[in-house]
Coordinates of C-alpha atoms in Angstrom, one line a residue:
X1 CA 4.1 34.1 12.5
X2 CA 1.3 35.7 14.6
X3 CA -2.6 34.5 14.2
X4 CA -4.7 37.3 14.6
X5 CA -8.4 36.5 15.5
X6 CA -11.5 39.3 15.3
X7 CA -14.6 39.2 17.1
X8 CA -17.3 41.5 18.3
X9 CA -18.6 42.7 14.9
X10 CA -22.3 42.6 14.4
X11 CA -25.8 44.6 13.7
X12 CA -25.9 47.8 15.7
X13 CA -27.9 51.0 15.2
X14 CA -27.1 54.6 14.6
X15 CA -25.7 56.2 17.2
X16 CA -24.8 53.1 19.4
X17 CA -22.0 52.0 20.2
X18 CA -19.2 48.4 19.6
X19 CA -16.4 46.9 20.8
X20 CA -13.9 44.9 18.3
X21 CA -11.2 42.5 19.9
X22 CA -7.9 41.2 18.3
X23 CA -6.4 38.3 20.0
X24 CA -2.7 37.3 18.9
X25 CA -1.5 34.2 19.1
X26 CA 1.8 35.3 20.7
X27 CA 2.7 38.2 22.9
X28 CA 2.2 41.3 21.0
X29 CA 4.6 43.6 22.8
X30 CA 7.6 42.8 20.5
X31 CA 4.9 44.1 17.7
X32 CA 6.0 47.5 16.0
X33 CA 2.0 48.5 15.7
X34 CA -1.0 47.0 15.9
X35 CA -4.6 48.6 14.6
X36 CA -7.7 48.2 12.2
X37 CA -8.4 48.8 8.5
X38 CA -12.0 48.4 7.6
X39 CA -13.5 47.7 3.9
X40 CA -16.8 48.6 2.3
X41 CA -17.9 47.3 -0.4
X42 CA -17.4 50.4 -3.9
X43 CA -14.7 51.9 -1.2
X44 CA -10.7 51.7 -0.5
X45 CA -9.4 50.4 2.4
X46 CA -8.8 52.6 4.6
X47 CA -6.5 52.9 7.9
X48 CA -9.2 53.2 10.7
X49 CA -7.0 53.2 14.2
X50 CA -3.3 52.2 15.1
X51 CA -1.7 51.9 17.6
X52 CA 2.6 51.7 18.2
X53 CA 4.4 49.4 21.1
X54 CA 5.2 53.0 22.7
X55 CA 1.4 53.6 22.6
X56 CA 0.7 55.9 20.1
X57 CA -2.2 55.9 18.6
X58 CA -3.5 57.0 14.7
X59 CA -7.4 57.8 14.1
X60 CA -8.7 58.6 10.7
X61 CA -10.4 62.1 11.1
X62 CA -13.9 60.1 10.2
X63 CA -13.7 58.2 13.1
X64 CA -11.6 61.0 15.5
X65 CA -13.1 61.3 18.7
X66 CA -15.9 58.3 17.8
X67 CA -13.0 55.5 18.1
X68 CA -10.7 54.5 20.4
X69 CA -7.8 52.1 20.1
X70 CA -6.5 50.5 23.2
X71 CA -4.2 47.3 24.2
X72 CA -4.2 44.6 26.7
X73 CA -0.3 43.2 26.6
X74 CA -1.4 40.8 29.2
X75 CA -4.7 39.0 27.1
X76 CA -2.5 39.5 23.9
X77 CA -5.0 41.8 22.5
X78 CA -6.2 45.6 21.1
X79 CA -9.6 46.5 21.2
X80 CA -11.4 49.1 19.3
X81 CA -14.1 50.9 21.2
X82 CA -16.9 52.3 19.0
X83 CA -19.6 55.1 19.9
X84 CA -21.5 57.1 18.2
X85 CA -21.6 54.7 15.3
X86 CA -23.7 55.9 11.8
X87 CA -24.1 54.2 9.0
X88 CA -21.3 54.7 7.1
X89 CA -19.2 52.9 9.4
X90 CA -21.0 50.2 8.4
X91 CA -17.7 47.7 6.5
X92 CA -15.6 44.7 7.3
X93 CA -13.1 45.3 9.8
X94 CA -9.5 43.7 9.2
X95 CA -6.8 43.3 12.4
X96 CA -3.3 44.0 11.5
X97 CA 0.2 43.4 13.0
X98 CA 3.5 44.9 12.2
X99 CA 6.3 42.5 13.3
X100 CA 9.8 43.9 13.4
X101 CA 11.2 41.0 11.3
X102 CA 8.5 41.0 8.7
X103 CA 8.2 43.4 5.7
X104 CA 4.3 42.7 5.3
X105 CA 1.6 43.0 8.3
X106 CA -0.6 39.7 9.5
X107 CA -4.1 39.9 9.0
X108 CA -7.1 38.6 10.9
X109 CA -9.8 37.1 8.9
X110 CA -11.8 40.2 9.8
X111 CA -15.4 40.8 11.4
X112 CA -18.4 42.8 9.6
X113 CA -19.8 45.6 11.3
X114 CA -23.1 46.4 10.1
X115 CA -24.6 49.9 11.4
X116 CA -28.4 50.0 10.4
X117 CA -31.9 51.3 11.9

């Protein structure tokens, strides 16, 4: 199985900006997709970013041209950049993993990303 560990969540304000990191426990280039779902609380979980082994990449249209998804095959990691951040942003952002061989993504533990003044 693959571990999947987040980090760089925290307290930011409006309009600045965040950088999430996933780091895998194994090389992720045999992974089908990578990306991040995020979850606040009275709301669905929603696909935020993905991105494919090919290197295509999903945004939701919230986040289009505020997020960007990105890999680093070498560190075993994705990263989301985050700019322009508002407050509704403001959830607990989950990693995720799609192995080839597995019917059901891994999961990180997530990080909370709190966007407040």
């Amino acid at each position: 199985q693959v571990q999947l560990v987040e980090s760089g969540g925290g307290l930011v304000q409006p309009g600045g900006s965040l950088r999430l990191s996933c780091t895998a426990s194994r090389s992720i280039f045999p992974l089908n997709a990578m990306g991040w779902y995020r979850q606040a609380p009275g709301k669905q979980r929603e696909l935020v970013a993905s991105i494919t082994r090919g290197g295509n990449t999903h945004y939701e249209d919230s986040v289009n041209g505020r997020f960007t998804i990105f890999r680093d095959n070498a560190k075993n990691t994705i990263y989301l950049q985050m700019s322009s951040l508002k407050f509704e942003d403001t959830a607990v952002y989950l990693c995720y993993a799609e192995h080839p061989r597995h019917t059901t993504p891994f999961w990180g533990q997530g990080t909370q990303v709190t966007v407040s003044s």
